[in-house]
mmCIF file of C-alpha atoms in Angstrom:
data_model
loop_
_atom_site.group_PDB
_atom_site.id
_atom_site.type_symbol
_atom_site.label_atom_id
_atom_site.label_comp_id
_atom_site.label_asym_id
_atom_site.label_seq_id
_atom_site.Cartn_x
_atom_site.Cartn_y
_atom_site.Cartn_z
ATOM 1 C CA MET A 249 32.571 -30.441 -10.482
ATOM 2 C CA ARG A 250 29.218 -31.450 -11.946
ATOM 3 C CA GLU A 251 27.436 -30.029 -8.914
ATOM 4 C CA HIS A 252 29.296 -26.731 -9.309
ATOM 5 C CA THR A 253 28.335 -26.540 -12.997
ATOM 6 C CA ALA A 254 24.723 -27.374 -12.188
ATOM 7 C CA ASN A 255 24.631 -24.604 -9.586
ATOM 8 C CA ARG A 256 26.005 -22.093 -12.080
ATOM 9 C CA VAL A 257 23.430 -23.104 -14.682
ATOM 10 C CA PHE A 258 20.664 -22.850 -12.089
ATOM 11 C CA ASP A 259 21.850 -19.417 -10.909
ATOM 12 C CA THR A 260 22.118 -18.177 -14.493
ATOM 13 C CA ALA A 261 18.630 -19.416 -15.324
ATOM 14 C CA ASN A 262 17.275 -17.761 -12.177
ATOM 15 C CA PHE A 263 18.967 -14.494 -13.097
ATOM 16 C CA ILE A 264 17.524 -14.557 -16.614
ATOM 17 C CA VAL A 265 14.012 -15.336 -15.386
ATOM 18 C CA LEU A 266 14.175 -12.599 -12.737
ATOM 19 C CA LEU A 267 15.581 -10.106 -15.249
ATOM 20 C CA VAL A 268 12.834 -10.826 -17.772
ATOM 21 C CA SER A 269 10.175 -10.649 -15.049
ATOM 22 C CA THR A 270 11.565 -7.316 -13.845
ATOM 23 C CA LEU A 271 11.545 -5.872 -17.356
ATOM 24 C CA ILE A 272 7.968 -7.052 -17.898
ATOM 25 C CA CYS A 273 6.906 -5.327 -14.670
ATOM 26 C CA LEU A 274 8.831 -2.143 -15.439
ATOM 27 C CA ALA A 275 7.756 -1.781 -19.071
ATOM 28 C CA PRO A 276 4.239 -0.387 -18.403
ATOM 29 C CA PHE A 277 5.567 2.047 -15.800
ATOM 30 C CA LEU A 278 8.350 3.233 -18.120
ATOM 31 C CA HIS A 279 5.853 3.632 -20.949
ATOM 32 C CA ILE A 280 3.565 5.810 -18.824
ATOM 33 C CA ALA A 281 6.564 7.842 -17.635
ATOM 34 C CA ALA A 282 7.717 8.298 -21.232
ATOM 35 C CA ILE A 283 4.277 9.536 -22.301
ATOM 36 C CA SER A 284 4.183 12.011 -19.422
ATOM 37 C CA LEU A 285 7.507 13.479 -20.539
ATOM 38 C CA SER A 286 6.866 13.533 -24.294
ATOM 39 C CA SER A 287 5.655 16.338 -26.512
ATOM 40 C CA ALA A 288 2.174 16.401 -27.976
ATOM 41 C CA GLY A 289 3.534 15.655 -31.438
ATOM 42 C CA GLY A 290 5.438 12.599 -30.268
ATOM 43 C CA ILE A 291 2.396 11.222 -28.443
ATOM 44 C CA LEU A 292 -0.064 11.824 -31.287
ATOM 45 C CA SER A 293 2.311 10.263 -33.821
ATOM 46 C CA GLY A 294 2.526 7.079 -31.752
ATOM 47 C CA LYS A 295 6.317 7.152 -31.522
ATOM 48 C CA VAL A 296 6.528 6.936 -27.724
ATOM 49 C CA SER A 297 7.576 3.546 -26.358
ATOM 50 C CA LEU A 298 9.877 3.315 -23.321
ATOM 51 C CA LEU A 299 11.716 6.605 -23.841
ATOM 52 C CA PRO A 300 10.324 10.146 -24.123
ATOM 53 C CA VAL A 301 10.069 11.811 -27.518
ATOM 54 C CA ASP A 302 10.951 15.526 -27.545
ATOM 55 C CA LEU A 303 11.245 15.985 -23.769
ATOM 56 C CA ASN A 304 8.436 18.122 -22.360
ATOM 57 C CA VAL A 305 7.613 18.650 -18.657
ATOM 58 C CA GLU A 306 4.584 20.877 -19.202
ATOM 59 C CA ALA A 307 2.232 18.096 -18.093
ATOM 60 C CA TYR A 308 3.923 17.928 -14.692
ATOM 61 C CA THR A 309 3.749 21.703 -14.399
ATOM 62 C CA LYS A 310 -0.012 21.521 -14.858
ATOM 63 C CA VAL A 311 -0.404 18.648 -12.383
ATOM 64 C CA PHE A 312 1.729 20.215 -9.647
ATOM 65 C CA THR A 313 -0.034 23.565 -9.945
ATOM 66 C CA ASP A 314 -3.541 22.085 -9.824
ATOM 67 C CA ALA A 315 -5.077 22.720 -6.399
ATOM 68 C CA SER A 316 -7.358 19.672 -6.502
ATOM 69 C CA MET A 317 -4.451 17.294 -7.177
ATOM 70 C CA ILE A 318 -2.410 18.751 -4.322
ATOM 71 C CA ARG A 319 -5.439 18.519 -2.035
ATOM 72 C CA SER A 320 -5.960 14.871 -3.010
ATOM 73 C CA LEU A 321 -2.293 14.146 -2.349
ATOM 74 C CA GLY A 322 -2.446 15.728 1.097
ATOM 75 C CA PHE A 323 -5.630 13.864 1.995
ATOM 76 C CA THR A 324 -4.171 10.559 0.769
ATOM 77 C CA VAL A 325 -1.033 11.039 2.869
ATOM 78 C CA LEU A 326 -3.184 11.813 5.929
ATOM 79 C CA LEU A 327 -5.477 8.857 5.241
ATOM 80 C CA THR A 328 -2.604 6.431 4.690
ATOM 81 C CA GLY A 329 -0.737 7.560 7.801
ATOM 82 C CA LEU A 330 -3.816 7.397 10.036
ATOM 83 C CA PHE A 331 -4.885 4.044 8.615
ATOM 84 C CA THR A 332 -1.431 2.479 8.989
ATOM 85 C CA VAL A 333 -0.959 3.631 12.589
ATOM 86 C CA LEU A 334 -4.411 2.477 13.711
ATOM 87 C CA CYS A 335 -4.073 -0.823 11.859
ATOM 88 C CA MET A 336 -0.765 -1.602 13.552
ATOM 89 C CA VAL A 337 -2.130 -0.628 16.977
ATOM 90 C CA MET A 338 -5.130 -2.923 16.548
ATOM 91 C CA THR A 339 -3.124 -5.760 14.993
ATOM 92 C CA ILE A 340 -0.552 -5.677 17.803
ATOM 93 C CA ALA A 341 -3.263 -5.374 20.461
ATOM 94 C CA MET A 342 -4.967 -8.490 19.099
ATOM 95 C CA GLY A 343 -1.874 -10.407 18.020
ATOM 96 C CA TYR A 344 0.025 -10.300 21.309
ATOM 97 C CA PRO A 345 -2.627 -11.980 23.500
ATOM 98 C CA LEU A 346 -3.491 -14.495 20.763
ATOM 99 C CA SER A 347 0.157 -15.560 20.668
ATOM 100 C CA LYS A 348 -0.220 -16.883 24.242
ATOM 101 C CA LYS A 349 -1.233 -20.542 24.228
ATOM 102 C CA LYS A 350 -2.543 -20.279 27.786
ATOM 103 C CA LEU A 351 -5.118 -17.644 26.799
ATOM 104 C CA ARG A 352 -8.632 -18.909 27.479
ATOM 105 C CA GLY A 353 -10.749 -19.110 24.361
ATOM 106 C CA ARG A 354 -7.706 -18.703 22.114
ATOM 107 C CA LYS A 355 -8.807 -21.415 19.681
ATOM 108 C CA GLY A 356 -12.233 -19.840 19.372
ATOM 109 C CA PHE A 357 -10.774 -16.424 18.583
ATOM 110 C CA MET A 358 -8.366 -17.943 16.050
ATOM 111 C CA PHE A 359 -11.261 -19.794 14.418
ATOM 112 C CA VAL A 360 -13.142 -16.519 13.993
ATOM 113 C CA VAL A 361 -10.017 -14.915 12.493
ATOM 114 C CA LEU A 362 -9.540 -17.774 10.029
ATOM 115 C CA ILE A 363 -13.203 -17.743 8.993
ATOM 116 C CA THR A 364 -12.939 -14.090 7.943
ATOM 117 C CA MET A 365 -10.091 -15.007 5.585
ATOM 118 C CA PHE A 366 -12.413 -17.197 3.509
ATOM 119 C CA PHE A 367 -15.845 -15.625 3.975
ATOM 120 C CA SER A 368 -16.962 -12.006 4.115
ATOM 121 C CA GLY A 369 -20.246 -10.254 4.701
ATOM 122 C CA GLY A 370 -20.365 -8.935 1.151
ATOM 123 C CA ILE A 371 -20.199 -5.472 -0.337
ATOM 124 C CA ILE A 372 -23.870 -4.551 0.115
ATOM 125 C CA PRO A 373 -24.083 -5.505 3.828
ATOM 126 C CA GLU A 374 -20.832 -3.648 4.431
ATOM 127 C CA TYR A 375 -22.195 -0.562 2.697
ATOM 128 C CA ILE A 376 -25.414 -0.733 4.750
ATOM 129 C CA LEU A 377 -23.386 -1.049 7.950
ATOM 130 C CA VAL A 378 -21.198 1.944 7.092
ATOM 131 C CA ARG A 379 -24.293 3.976 6.192
ATOM 132 C CA ASN A 380 -26.135 3.055 9.397
ATOM 133 C CA LEU A 381 -23.087 4.031 11.439
ATOM 134 C CA GLY A 382 -23.143 7.472 9.838
ATOM 135 C CA LEU A 383 -19.683 7.092 8.325
ATOM 136 C CA LEU A 384 -20.550 7.754 4.683
ATOM 137 C CA ASP A 385 -18.538 10.517 3.034
ATOM 138 C CA SER A 386 -16.024 10.686 5.885
ATOM 139 C CA ILE A 387 -12.441 9.594 6.369
ATOM 140 C CA TRP A 388 -13.562 6.999 8.930
ATOM 141 C CA ALA A 389 -15.440 5.066 6.249
ATOM 142 C CA LEU A 390 -12.037 4.372 4.696
ATOM 143 C CA VAL A 391 -10.289 3.577 7.984
ATOM 144 C CA LEU A 392 -12.490 1.630 10.398
ATOM 145 C CA PRO A 393 -13.756 -1.254 8.198
ATOM 146 C CA GLY A 394 -10.253 -2.541 7.437
ATOM 147 C CA LEU A 395 -8.367 -2.027 10.686
ATOM 148 C CA ILE A 396 -7.252 -5.667 11.007
ATOM 149 C CA ASN A 397 -6.148 -7.883 8.137
ATOM 150 C CA PRO A 398 -6.435 -11.556 9.236
ATOM 151 C CA PHE A 399 -3.429 -12.654 7.184
ATOM 152 C CA TYR A 400 -1.188 -9.929 8.597
ATOM 153 C CA LEU A 401 -2.471 -10.767 12.079
ATOM 154 C CA ILE A 402 -1.405 -14.398 11.673
ATOM 155 C CA ILE A 403 2.053 -13.306 10.506
ATOM 156 C CA LEU A 404 2.441 -11.150 13.618
ATOM 157 C CA ILE A 405 1.217 -13.941 15.904
ATOM 158 C CA SER A 406 3.748 -16.333 14.371
ATOM 159 C CA PHE A 407 6.502 -13.780 14.903
ATOM 160 C CA PHE A 408 5.571 -13.316 18.555
ATOM 161 C CA ASN A 409 5.613 -17.104 18.973
ATOM 162 C CA ASN A 410 9.228 -17.175 17.767
ATOM 163 C CA ILE A 411 10.412 -14.862 20.552
ATOM 164 C CA PRO A 412 11.799 -16.941 23.466
ATOM 165 C CA GLU A 413 9.362 -17.191 26.356
ATOM 166 C CA SER A 414 12.282 -16.851 28.767
ATOM 167 C CA LEU A 415 12.454 -13.124 27.986
ATOM 168 C CA GLU A 416 8.862 -12.612 29.062
ATOM 169 C CA GLU A 417 9.326 -14.842 32.103
ATOM 170 C CA SER A 418 12.323 -12.759 33.201
ATOM 171 C CA ALA A 419 10.300 -9.570 32.819
ATOM 172 C CA GLU A 420 7.442 -11.120 34.782
ATOM 173 C CA ILE A 421 9.810 -12.071 37.611
ATOM 174 C CA ASP A 422 11.012 -8.458 37.691
ATOM 175 C CA GLY A 423 7.410 -7.358 38.204
ATOM 176 C CA SER A 424 6.756 -6.128 34.683
ATOM 177 C CA SER A 425 3.128 -5.926 33.558
ATOM 178 C CA HIS A 426 1.944 -7.419 30.271
ATOM 179 C CA PHE A 427 1.734 -3.963 28.710
ATOM 180 C CA ARG A 428 5.243 -3.048 29.817
ATOM 181 C CA THR A 429 6.559 -6.374 28.531
ATOM 182 C CA LEU A 430 4.888 -5.751 25.190
ATOM 183 C CA VAL A 431 6.234 -2.215 24.838
ATOM 184 C CA GLY A 432 9.671 -2.780 26.358
ATOM 185 C CA ILE A 433 10.575 -6.222 25.032
ATOM 186 C CA MET A 434 8.257 -7.596 22.363
ATOM 187 C CA LEU A 435 7.888 -4.539 20.141
ATOM 188 C CA PRO A 436 11.609 -3.653 19.934
ATOM 189 C CA LEU A 437 12.346 -7.258 18.952
ATOM 190 C CA SER A 438 9.528 -7.199 16.412
ATOM 191 C CA MET A 439 10.590 -4.160 14.402
ATOM 192 C CA PRO A 440 11.241 -6.163 11.188
ATOM 193 C CA VAL A 441 7.724 -7.590 11.050
ATOM 194 C CA ILE A 442 6.155 -4.324 12.257
ATOM 195 C CA ALA A 443 7.887 -2.394 9.470
ATOM 196 C CA THR A 444 6.866 -5.025 6.925
ATOM 197 C CA LEU A 445 3.216 -5.084 7.950
ATOM 198 C CA SER A 446 3.162 -1.280 8.096
ATOM 199 C CA LEU A 447 4.343 -1.244 4.492
ATOM 200 C CA PHE A 448 1.647 -3.744 3.506
ATOM 201 C CA TYR A 449 -1.069 -1.719 5.215
ATOM 202 C CA ALA A 450 0.203 1.574 3.765
ATOM 203 C CA VAL A 451 0.442 0.303 0.193
ATOM 204 C CA GLY A 452 -2.975 -1.320 0.426
ATOM 205 C CA ARG A 453 -4.581 1.880 1.670
ATOM 206 C CA TRP A 454 -2.706 4.113 -0.769
ATOM 207 C CA ASN A 455 -3.901 2.006 -3.707
ATOM 208 C CA GLY A 456 -7.401 1.483 -2.296
ATOM 209 C CA PHE A 457 -10.133 2.359 -4.758
ATOM 210 C CA THR A 458 -13.332 0.318 -4.373
ATOM 211 C CA ASP A 459 -14.266 1.591 -0.924
ATOM 212 C CA THR A 460 -13.527 5.202 -1.867
ATOM 213 C CA LEU A 461 -15.792 4.858 -4.891
ATOM 214 C CA MET A 462 -18.618 3.521 -2.700
ATOM 215 C CA TYR A 463 -18.319 5.768 0.339
ATOM 216 C CA ILE A 464 -16.890 9.126 -0.782
ATOM 217 C CA THR A 465 -18.858 11.773 -2.679
ATOM 218 C CA SER A 466 -17.273 15.071 -1.573
ATOM 219 C CA PRO A 467 -14.460 16.211 -3.918
ATOM 220 C CA GLU A 468 -12.401 17.481 -0.966
ATOM 221 C CA LEU A 469 -12.247 13.889 0.336
ATOM 222 C CA TYR A 470 -11.110 12.339 -2.943
ATOM 223 C CA PRO A 471 -7.969 10.220 -2.459
ATOM 224 C CA LEU A 472 -5.551 10.122 -5.368
ATOM 225 C CA GLN A 473 -6.878 6.853 -6.782
ATOM 226 C CA LEU A 474 -10.442 8.174 -6.947
ATOM 227 C CA LYS A 475 -9.149 11.434 -8.370
ATOM 228 C CA LEU A 476 -7.361 9.500 -11.113
ATOM 229 C CA TYR A 477 -10.553 7.603 -11.855
ATOM 230 C CA GLN A 478 -12.481 10.848 -12.196
ATOM 231 C CA LEU A 479 -9.808 12.302 -14.457
ATOM 232 C CA ILE A 480 -9.487 9.308 -16.751
ATOM 233 C CA GLN A 481 -13.036 7.900 -16.879
ATOM 234 C CA ASN A 482 -15.098 11.070 -16.646
ATOM 235 C CA ASN A 483 -12.858 13.222 -18.821
ATOM 236 C CA MET A 484 -12.278 15.715 -16.001
ATOM 237 C CA ILE A 485 -8.811 16.146 -17.477
ATOM 238 C CA THR A 486 -10.232 19.173 -19.305
ATOM 239 C CA ASP A 487 -10.291 20.996 -15.954
ATOM 240 C CA LEU A 488 -6.513 20.975 -16.011
ATOM 241 C CA LEU A 489 -6.497 22.456 -19.503
ATOM 242 C CA GLN A 490 -9.101 25.177 -19.102
ATOM 243 C CA ASN A 491 -7.957 28.691 -19.899
ATOM 244 C CA GLU A 492 -4.705 27.282 -21.279
ATOM 245 C CA GLY A 493 -5.430 27.492 -24.979
ATOM 246 C CA ALA A 494 -1.916 28.668 -25.739
ATOM 247 C CA GLN A 495 -0.453 25.519 -24.246
ATOM 248 C CA MET A 496 -2.755 23.036 -25.990
ATOM 249 C CA ALA A 497 -0.144 22.618 -28.709
ATOM 250 C CA THR A 498 2.363 21.188 -26.219
ATOM 251 C CA VAL A 499 0.043 19.405 -23.764
ATOM 252 C CA VAL A 500 -2.499 16.739 -24.670
ATOM 253 C CA PRO A 501 -4.875 14.824 -22.371
ATOM 254 C CA GLU A 502 -2.805 11.645 -22.700
ATOM 255 C CA SER A 503 0.300 13.310 -21.274
ATOM 256 C CA LEU A 504 -1.683 14.827 -18.391
ATOM 257 C CA LYS A 505 -3.256 11.461 -17.558
ATOM 258 C CA ALA A 506 0.167 9.817 -17.583
ATOM 259 C CA ALA A 507 1.660 12.576 -15.432
ATOM 260 C CA SER A 508 -1.215 12.174 -12.966
ATOM 261 C CA VAL A 509 -0.548 8.431 -12.724
ATOM 262 C CA ILE A 510 3.136 9.035 -12.000
ATOM 263 C CA PHE A 511 2.173 11.754 -9.513
ATOM 264 C CA ALA A 512 0.025 9.238 -7.623
ATOM 265 C CA THR A 513 2.558 6.394 -7.792
ATOM 266 C CA VAL A 514 5.918 7.918 -6.909
ATOM 267 C CA PRO A 515 5.187 8.949 -3.267
ATOM 268 C CA ILE A 516 4.487 5.389 -2.113
ATOM 269 C CA LEU A 517 7.499 4.129 -4.088
ATOM 270 C CA ILE A 518 9.729 6.503 -2.136
ATOM 271 C CA VAL A 519 8.696 4.855 1.140
ATOM 272 C CA TYR A 520 9.728 1.356 0.082
ATOM 273 C CA PRO A 521 13.557 1.781 0.144
ATOM 274 C CA TRP A 522 13.375 2.952 3.775
ATOM 275 C CA LEU A 523 11.598 -0.253 4.807
ATOM 276 C CA GLN A 524 13.253 -2.663 2.375
ATOM 277 C CA ARG A 525 15.891 -3.826 4.867
ATOM 278 C CA PHE A 526 13.109 -5.082 7.140
ATOM 279 C CA PHE A 527 11.012 -6.618 4.387
ATOM 280 C CA VAL A 528 12.583 -10.056 3.821
ATOM 281 C CA SER A 529 13.435 -10.735 7.463
ATOM 282 C CA GLY A 530 9.982 -9.616 8.580
ATOM 283 C CA VAL A 531 8.128 -11.908 6.201
ATOM 284 C CA MET A 532 10.396 -14.925 6.691
ATOM 285 C CA LEU A 533 10.585 -14.716 10.475
ATOM 286 C CA GLY A 534 6.856 -14.162 10.713
ATOM 287 C CA ALA A 535 6.127 -17.116 8.456
ATOM 288 C CA VAL A 536 8.321 -19.666 10.257
ATOM 289 C CA LYS A 537 7.002 -21.052 13.486
ATOM 290 C CA GLY A 538 9.709 -22.120 15.916
#
C-alpha cells in the first residue's frame, strides 16, 4: 500500500514538473504568436501577453505576400532537404562498416570520430577552407562542412550493433553482397533511428545561422534564419511596409517581426508529428548496446 502511494506521489510530482516545464517552453512562443495576431493599438499599449488583443492578421498578409520571404522559405526547404538526404547517406555509408568489429583499422577510425567531438579546427580555419574550395556564397558552403555529425554517427553504429548478426550471416550464405545486405536488411530494420537522425539533421540545418552569416552574401541565397536576422537587426522590416502608408495604423514593425518568426518556425514544427512515433524508439535503441 505504501509503495502504491509512493508511486502515485512520484507520478503526480513528475506530471507537475513536466507541465510547468512545458508551459515555460510554450510561453515565449505563445507570446510571439499573440503579438503577430494583435492590433497595433494593443501592441503599443503593452497589453499583449499570451493571447492576442484585437485580432488582426494583416501582419501575416504582408509576410505571405512578400516575395523575398517566400524565396527564403523555398531556398530553406531545398537546403534542408538536400542537407538531410546527403547527411543520412554519408552517415549510413560510414556507420555500417564501422559497426563491424572485424573491420581493419576500426579503432583508429573510431578514435578520429571521437576526437572531432571534443576538438574542432576553429571558425577561422573552416572559413579559409571553404573560401579556398570556392564554396563561398553557394548552397554547398552550407551543406558539405557538416555532412556527418559524430554523435549521430555513434548512435547509428550502436543501432547497427543491436541487429542480430545471424540476419547478415543468412544473407551472406544466400550470396548477398554487403550493399544488398545494407539496403535489403539493415536499412528497413533501422527506420526508427534513420527517421530520428533525419529529424535531428533537418532541425539543425533549418535553424542554422552562424554558417549562413559567414558564408552567404547574396540575398537570393538567404535562408529564413538569416532573413530574420536581417529583418530584426538591420531594420529591413521597413521593406515590408513601404508604399503601405494606409495600413501603418494597423501594422507595426513588432507585429511583422513576430509574424516573420512564426512564419520561419511553423514549417519545421509540422514535420515533427510525422516522425514522432520513431523518435523515442530510435534514440533508445540507438543508445543501448546489446
